[in-house]
Short mmCIF file of C-alpha atoms in Angstrom, two decimals:
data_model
loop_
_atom_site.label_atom_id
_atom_site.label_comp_id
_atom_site.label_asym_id
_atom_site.label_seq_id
_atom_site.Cartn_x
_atom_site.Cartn_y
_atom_site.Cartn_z
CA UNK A 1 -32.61 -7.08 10.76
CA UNK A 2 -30.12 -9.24 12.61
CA UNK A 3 -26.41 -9.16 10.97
CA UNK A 4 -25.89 -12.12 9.07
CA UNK A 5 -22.87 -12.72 6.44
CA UNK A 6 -23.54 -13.26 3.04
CA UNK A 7 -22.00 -14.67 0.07
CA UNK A 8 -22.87 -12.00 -2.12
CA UNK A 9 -23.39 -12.41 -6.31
CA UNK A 10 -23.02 -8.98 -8.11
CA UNK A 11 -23.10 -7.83 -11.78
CA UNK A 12 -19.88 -7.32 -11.86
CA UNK A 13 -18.91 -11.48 -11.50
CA UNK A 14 -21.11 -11.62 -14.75
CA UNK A 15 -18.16 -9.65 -16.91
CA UNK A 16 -15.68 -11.38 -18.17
CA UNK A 17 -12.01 -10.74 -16.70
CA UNK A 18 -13.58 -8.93 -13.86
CA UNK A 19 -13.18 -9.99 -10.87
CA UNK A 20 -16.53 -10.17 -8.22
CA UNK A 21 -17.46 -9.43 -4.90
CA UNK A 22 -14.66 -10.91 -3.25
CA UNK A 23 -15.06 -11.75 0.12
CA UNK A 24 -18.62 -11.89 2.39
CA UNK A 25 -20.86 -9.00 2.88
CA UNK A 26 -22.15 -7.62 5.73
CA UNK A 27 -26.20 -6.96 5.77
CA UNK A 28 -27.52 -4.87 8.08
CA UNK A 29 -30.49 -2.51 7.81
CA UNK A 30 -27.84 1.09 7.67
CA UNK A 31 -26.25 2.66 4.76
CA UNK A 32 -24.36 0.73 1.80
CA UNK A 33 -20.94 0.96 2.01
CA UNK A 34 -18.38 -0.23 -1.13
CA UNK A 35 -14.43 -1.38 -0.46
CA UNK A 36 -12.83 -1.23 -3.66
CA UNK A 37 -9.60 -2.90 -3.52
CA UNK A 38 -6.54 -3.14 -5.68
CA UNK A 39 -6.64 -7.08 -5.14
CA UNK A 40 -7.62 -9.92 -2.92
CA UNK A 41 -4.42 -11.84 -2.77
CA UNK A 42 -2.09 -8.75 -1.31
CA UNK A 43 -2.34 -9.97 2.69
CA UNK A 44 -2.61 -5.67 3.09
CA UNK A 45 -5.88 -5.92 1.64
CA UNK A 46 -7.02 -8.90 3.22
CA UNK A 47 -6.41 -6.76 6.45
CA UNK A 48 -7.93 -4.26 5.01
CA UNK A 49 -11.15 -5.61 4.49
CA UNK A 50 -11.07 -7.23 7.84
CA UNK A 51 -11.01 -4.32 9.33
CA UNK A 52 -14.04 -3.10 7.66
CA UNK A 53 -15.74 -6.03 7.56
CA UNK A 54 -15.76 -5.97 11.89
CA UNK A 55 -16.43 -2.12 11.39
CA UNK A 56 -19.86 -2.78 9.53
CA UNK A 57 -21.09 -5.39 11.38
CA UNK A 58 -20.29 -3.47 14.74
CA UNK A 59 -21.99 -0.20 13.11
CA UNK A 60 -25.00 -2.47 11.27
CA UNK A 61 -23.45 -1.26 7.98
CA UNK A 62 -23.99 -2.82 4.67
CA UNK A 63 -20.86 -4.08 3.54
CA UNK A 64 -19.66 -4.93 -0.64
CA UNK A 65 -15.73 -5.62 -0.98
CA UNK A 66 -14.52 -6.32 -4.70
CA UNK A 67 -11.12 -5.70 -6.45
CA UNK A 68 -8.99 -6.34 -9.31
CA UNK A 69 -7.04 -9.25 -10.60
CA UNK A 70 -3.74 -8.03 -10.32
CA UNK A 71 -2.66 -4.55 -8.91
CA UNK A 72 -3.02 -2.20 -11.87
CA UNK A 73 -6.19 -3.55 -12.88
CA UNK A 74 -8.07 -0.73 -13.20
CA UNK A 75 -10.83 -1.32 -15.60
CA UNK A 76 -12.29 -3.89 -12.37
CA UNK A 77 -11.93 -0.99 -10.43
CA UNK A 78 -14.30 1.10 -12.68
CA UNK A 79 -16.49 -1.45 -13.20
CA UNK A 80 -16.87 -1.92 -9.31
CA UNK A 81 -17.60 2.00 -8.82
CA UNK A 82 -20.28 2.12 -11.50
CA UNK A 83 -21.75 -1.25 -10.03
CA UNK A 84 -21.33 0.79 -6.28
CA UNK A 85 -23.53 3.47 -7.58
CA UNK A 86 -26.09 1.86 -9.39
CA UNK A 87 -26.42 0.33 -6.10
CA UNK A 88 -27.27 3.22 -4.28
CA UNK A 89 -24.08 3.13 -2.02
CA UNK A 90 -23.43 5.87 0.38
CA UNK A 91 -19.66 5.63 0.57
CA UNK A 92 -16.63 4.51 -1.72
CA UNK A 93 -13.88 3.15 0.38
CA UNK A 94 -11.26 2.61 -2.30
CA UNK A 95 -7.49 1.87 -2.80
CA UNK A 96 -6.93 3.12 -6.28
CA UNK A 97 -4.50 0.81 -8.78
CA UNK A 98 -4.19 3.99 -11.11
CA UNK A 99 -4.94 7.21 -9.41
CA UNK A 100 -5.16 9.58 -12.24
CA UNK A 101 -7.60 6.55 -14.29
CA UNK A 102 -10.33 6.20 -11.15
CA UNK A 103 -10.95 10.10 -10.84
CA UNK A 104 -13.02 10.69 -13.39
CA UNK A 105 -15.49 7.24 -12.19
CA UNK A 106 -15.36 8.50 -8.82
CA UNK A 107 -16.27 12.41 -9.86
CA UNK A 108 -19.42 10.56 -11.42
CA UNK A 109 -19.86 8.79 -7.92
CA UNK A 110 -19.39 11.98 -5.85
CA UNK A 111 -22.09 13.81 -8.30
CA UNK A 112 -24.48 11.11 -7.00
CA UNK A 113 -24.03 11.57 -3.31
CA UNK A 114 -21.55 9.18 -2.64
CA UNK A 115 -18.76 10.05 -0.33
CA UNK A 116 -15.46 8.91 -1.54
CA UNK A 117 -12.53 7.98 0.80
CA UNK A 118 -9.15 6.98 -0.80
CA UNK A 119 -7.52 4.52 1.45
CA UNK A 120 -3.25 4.14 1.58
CA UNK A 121 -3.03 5.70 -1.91
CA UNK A 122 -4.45 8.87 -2.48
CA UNK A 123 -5.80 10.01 -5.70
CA UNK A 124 -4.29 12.84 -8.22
CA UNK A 125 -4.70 15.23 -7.33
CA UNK A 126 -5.75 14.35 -3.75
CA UNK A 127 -8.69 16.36 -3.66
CA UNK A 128 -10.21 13.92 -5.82
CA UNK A 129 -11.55 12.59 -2.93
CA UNK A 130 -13.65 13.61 -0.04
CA UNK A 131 -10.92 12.11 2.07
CA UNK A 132 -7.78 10.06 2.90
CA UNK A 133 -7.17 7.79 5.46
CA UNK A 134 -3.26 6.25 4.63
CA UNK A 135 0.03 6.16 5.87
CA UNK A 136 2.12 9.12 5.36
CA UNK A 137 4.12 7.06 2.67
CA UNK A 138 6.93 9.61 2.01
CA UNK A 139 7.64 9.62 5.85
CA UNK A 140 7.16 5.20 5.23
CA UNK A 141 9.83 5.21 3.27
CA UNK A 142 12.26 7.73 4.52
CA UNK A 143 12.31 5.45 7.50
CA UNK A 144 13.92 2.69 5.64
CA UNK A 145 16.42 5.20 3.58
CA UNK A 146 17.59 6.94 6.65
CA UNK A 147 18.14 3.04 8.72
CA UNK A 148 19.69 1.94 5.18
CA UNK A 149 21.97 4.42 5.14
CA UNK A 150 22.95 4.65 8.67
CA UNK A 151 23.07 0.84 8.47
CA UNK A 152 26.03 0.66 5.78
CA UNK A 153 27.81 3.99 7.57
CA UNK A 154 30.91 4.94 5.17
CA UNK A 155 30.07 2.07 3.03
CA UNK A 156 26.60 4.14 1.56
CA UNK A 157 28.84 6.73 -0.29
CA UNK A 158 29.29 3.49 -2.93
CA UNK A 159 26.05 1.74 -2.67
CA UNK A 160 24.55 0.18 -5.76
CA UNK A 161 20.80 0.07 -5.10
CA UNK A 162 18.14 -2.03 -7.08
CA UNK A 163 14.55 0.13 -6.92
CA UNK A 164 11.81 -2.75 -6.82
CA UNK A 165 8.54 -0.52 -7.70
CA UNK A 166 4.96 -1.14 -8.07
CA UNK A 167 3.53 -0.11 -11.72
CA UNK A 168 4.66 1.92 -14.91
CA UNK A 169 1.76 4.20 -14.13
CA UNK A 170 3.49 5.25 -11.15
CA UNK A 171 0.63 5.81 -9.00
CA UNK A 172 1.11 8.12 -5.61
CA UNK A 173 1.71 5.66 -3.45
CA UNK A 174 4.30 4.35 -5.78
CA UNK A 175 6.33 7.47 -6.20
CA UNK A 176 6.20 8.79 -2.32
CA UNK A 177 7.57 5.39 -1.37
CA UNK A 178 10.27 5.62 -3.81
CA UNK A 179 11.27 9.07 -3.34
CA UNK A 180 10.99 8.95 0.27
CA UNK A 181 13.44 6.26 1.00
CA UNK A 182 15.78 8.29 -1.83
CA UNK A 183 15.72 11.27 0.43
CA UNK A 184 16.26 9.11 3.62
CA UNK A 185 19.48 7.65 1.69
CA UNK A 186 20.42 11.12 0.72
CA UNK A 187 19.94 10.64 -3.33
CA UNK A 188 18.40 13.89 -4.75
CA UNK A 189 15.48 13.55 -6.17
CA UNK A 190 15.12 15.82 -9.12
CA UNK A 191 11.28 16.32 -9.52
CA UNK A 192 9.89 14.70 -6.43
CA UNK A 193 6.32 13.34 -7.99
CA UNK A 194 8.55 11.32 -10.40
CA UNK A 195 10.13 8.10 -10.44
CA UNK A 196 13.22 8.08 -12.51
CA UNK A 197 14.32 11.52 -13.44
CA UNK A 198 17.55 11.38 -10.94
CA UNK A 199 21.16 10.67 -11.92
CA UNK A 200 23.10 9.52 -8.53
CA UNK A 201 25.52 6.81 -9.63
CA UNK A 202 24.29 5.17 -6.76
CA UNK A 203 20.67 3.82 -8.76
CA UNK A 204 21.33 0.36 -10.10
CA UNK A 205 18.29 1.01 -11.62
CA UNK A 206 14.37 0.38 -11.52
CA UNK A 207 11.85 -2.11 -12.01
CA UNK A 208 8.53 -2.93 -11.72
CA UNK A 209 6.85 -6.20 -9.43
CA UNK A 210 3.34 -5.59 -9.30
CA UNK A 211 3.57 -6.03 -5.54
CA UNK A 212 3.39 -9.70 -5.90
CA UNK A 213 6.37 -12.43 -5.05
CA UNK A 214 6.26 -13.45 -8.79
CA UNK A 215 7.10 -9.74 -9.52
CA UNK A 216 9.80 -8.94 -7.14
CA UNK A 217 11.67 -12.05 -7.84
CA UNK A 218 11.43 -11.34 -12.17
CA UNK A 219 12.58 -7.77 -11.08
CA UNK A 220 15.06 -8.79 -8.98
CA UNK A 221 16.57 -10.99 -12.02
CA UNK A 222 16.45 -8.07 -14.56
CA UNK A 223 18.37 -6.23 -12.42
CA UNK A 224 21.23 -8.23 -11.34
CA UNK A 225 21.70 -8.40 -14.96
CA UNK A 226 21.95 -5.41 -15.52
CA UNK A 227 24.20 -4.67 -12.17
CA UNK A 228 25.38 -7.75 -10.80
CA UNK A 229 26.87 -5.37 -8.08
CA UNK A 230 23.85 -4.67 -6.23
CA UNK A 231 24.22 -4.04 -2.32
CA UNK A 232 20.95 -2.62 -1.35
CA UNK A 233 17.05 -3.46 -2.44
CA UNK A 234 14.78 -0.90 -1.87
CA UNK A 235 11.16 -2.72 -2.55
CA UNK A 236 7.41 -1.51 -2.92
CA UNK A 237 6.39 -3.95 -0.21
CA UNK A 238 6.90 -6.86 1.35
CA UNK A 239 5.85 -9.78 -1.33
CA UNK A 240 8.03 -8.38 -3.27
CA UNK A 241 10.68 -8.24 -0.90
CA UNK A 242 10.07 -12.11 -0.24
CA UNK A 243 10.49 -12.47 -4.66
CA UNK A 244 13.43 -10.50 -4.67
CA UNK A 245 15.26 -12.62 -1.51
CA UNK A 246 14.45 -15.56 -3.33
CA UNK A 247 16.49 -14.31 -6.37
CA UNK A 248 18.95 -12.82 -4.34
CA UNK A 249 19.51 -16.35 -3.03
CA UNK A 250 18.98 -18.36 -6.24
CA UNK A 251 22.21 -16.01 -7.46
CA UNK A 252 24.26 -16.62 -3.86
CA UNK A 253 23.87 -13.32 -2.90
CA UNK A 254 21.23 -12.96 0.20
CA UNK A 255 24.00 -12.68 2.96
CA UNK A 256 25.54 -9.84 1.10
CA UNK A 257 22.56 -7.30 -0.35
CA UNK A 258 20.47 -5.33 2.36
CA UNK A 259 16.69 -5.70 1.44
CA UNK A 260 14.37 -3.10 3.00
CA UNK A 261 11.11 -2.53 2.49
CA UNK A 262 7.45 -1.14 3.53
CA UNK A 263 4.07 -3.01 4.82
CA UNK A 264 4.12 -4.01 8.52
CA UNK A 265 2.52 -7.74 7.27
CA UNK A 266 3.45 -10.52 9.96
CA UNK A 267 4.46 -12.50 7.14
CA UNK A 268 7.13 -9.01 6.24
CA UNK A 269 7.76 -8.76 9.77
CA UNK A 270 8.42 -12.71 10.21
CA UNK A 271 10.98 -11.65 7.63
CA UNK A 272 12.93 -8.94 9.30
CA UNK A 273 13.02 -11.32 12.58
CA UNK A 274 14.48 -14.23 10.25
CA UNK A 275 16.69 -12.14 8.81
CA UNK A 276 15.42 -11.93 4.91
CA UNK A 277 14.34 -8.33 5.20
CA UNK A 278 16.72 -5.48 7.21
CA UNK A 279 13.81 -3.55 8.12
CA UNK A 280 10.43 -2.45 7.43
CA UNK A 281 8.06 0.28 7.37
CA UNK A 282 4.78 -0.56 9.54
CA UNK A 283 1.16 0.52 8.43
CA UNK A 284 -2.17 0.17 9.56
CA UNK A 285 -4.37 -1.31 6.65
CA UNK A 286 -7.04 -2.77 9.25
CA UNK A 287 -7.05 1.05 11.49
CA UNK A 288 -7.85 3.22 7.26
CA UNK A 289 -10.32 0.70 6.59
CA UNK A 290 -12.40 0.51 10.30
CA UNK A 291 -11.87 4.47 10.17
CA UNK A 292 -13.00 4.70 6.85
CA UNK A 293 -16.20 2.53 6.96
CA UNK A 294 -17.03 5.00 10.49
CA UNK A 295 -16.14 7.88 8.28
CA UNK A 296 -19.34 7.33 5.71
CA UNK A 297 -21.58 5.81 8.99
CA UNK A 298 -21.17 9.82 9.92
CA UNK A 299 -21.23 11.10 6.93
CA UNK A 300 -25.00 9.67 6.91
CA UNK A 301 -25.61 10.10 10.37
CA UNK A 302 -24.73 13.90 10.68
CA UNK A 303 -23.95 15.45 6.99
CA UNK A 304 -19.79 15.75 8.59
CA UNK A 305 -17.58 14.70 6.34
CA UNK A 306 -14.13 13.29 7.95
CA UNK A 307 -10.92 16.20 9.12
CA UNK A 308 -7.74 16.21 7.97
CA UNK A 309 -4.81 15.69 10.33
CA UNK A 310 -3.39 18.98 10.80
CA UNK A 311 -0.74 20.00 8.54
CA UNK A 312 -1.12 17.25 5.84
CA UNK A 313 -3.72 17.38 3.03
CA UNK A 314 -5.19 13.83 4.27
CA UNK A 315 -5.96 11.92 7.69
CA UNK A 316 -2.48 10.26 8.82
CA UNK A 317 -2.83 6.36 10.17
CA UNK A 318 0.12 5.89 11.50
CA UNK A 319 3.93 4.27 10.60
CA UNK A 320 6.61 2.58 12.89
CA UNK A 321 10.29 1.53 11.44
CA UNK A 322 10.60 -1.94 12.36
CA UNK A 323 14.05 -3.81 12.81
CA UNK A 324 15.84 -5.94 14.76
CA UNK A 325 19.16 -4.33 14.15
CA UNK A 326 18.61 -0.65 15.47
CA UNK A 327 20.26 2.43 14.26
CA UNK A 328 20.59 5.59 16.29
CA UNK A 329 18.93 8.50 15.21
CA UNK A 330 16.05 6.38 13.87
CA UNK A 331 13.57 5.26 16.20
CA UNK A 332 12.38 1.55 15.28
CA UNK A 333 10.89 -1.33 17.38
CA UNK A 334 11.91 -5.07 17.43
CA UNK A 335 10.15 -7.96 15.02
CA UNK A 336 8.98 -9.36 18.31
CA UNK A 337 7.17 -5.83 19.18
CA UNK A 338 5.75 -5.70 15.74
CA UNK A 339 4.50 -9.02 15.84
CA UNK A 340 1.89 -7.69 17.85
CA UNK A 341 0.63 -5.33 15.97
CA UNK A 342 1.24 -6.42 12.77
CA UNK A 343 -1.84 -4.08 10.27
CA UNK A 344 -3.43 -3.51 13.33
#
């Protein structure tokens, strides 16, 4: 059959609050493969399924993308995985919004042949999955503690930093993120799988953005409330960065707070070159998803299911600090480097 895109209809645009095959599908004659995302309006999963999108029509894959609403919107999710299997799908490519919610749906999908690879946020426990494919987010946002620390030099010993997370659930990707630019900074953690448990003077406090604008900038508010102090922002990702700037400005305080931050976007990295965002933690949303949709293509092809990088409990994709206001003892490239390989 020649490749051919498709607007796709699905079951799951027929339930109400649900949201439906999102973008086109690729049909091709080989092996069904789902991309469960946490939304469609994130530009990291708009990469994302870009990535896979080329990957399936290069490989003649089948290709079905949906996600959720809003990140956190988890019964989509399920609905998506049960829609995947009843399908017949061969693989799960998915970015879980809870990752302790989607493992018992995805058991049922593994029980019915389906290899499952967590993409960026890896399930709980992590062998939930067949694989992983994600940036080592710990490492992601160490990077920005250790250049946010070295950045204020004598000045970090008083810091008052606002913690702009993703979701109460704290899902994995929420708490390595968190925790890893607290041990960058040199804040001790306490229990390192959870958000909130430490008591360094330094913590303005935490909030939570949904990753969206809308959410950073409400969470920015709350905060500067609460600490009108605030020198550094630590955020979940970039649109929330962008939310949290524009609060920071509505209150006359952008030249003064440090805003730092993980994704690797052009949009996020068009920030750090204008000067809204310090620096930034680089991933490689398009690289987990075109690995991921080769992943299953083998997985049918041969039986193989994907290897681990060596040392880690999941396949690393890469991260790069990006700044335009270097640090020594972290290495970082410029905005204008990035821009060129912005989610590549």
């Amino acid at each position: 059959m020649t490749l051919r895109t498709l607007f796709a209809t699905t079951a799951l645009a027929a339930v109400a609050g649900f949201a439906s095959l999102a973008t086109p599908a690729v049909a091709a004659d080989g092996p069904l493969v789902c991309l469960i995302t946490k939304t469609d309006t994130n530009p990291f999963f708009v990469k994302m399924k870009e990535g896979a999108l080329a990957k399936a029509e290069e490989l003649g894959v089948q290709l079905q993308t949906y996600a959720g609403k809003i990140d956190g919107d988890t019964e989509s999710q399920v609905a998506a995985v049960e829609s995947c299997i009843v399908g017949g799908a061969k693989g799960i490519l998915i970015t879980a919004s809870d990752t302790k919610a989607m493992v018992a749906p995805l058991q049922e999908a593994r029980k019915a042949g389906i290899l499952v690879i967590a993409l960026d946020t890896s399930l709980e426990p992590i062998d939930s999955a067949d694989a992983t494919f994600a940036t080592n987010n710990f490492t992601a946002g160490e990077l920005i503690g250790k250049w946010a620390k070295a950045s204020l030099g004598d000045k970090a010993a008083d810091a008052k930093i606002a913690f702009l997370d993703l979701i109460a659930a704290q899902p994995s990707v929420d708490v390595l993120r968190d925790q890893g630019f607290m041990t960058g900074f040199g804040i001790d953690t306490k229990d390192v799988a959870v958000i909130g448990d430490e008591d360094d003077a330094r913590i303005a406090g935490h909030d939570v953005t949904n990753g969206n604008e809308e959410g950073g900038r409400t969470a920015m508010e709350n905060l500067l409330q609460k600490e009108p102090g605030i020198n550094v922002v630590y955020t979940i990702n970039e649109p929330a960065a962008a939310g949290a700037y524009e609060a920071l400005k509505q209150a006359g305080m952008a030249e003064d707070v440090l805003v730092v931050s993980i994704d690797g976007g052009c949009p996020g990295v068009n920030n750090v070159k204008d000067g809204l965002i310090g620096a930034t933690s680089m991933q490689y949303p398009l690289k987990m998803a075109a690995l991921g949709v080769e992943a299953v293509k083998a997985f049918v092809d041969t039986g193989k299911k994907p290897e681990k990088t060596a040392g880690l409990d999941f396949t690393d994709t890469g991260v790069d600090l990006v700044t335009d206001k270097p640090v020594d003892g972290v290495t970082s490239m410029t905005s204008e480097e990035a821009l060129k390989a912005c989610w590549g």
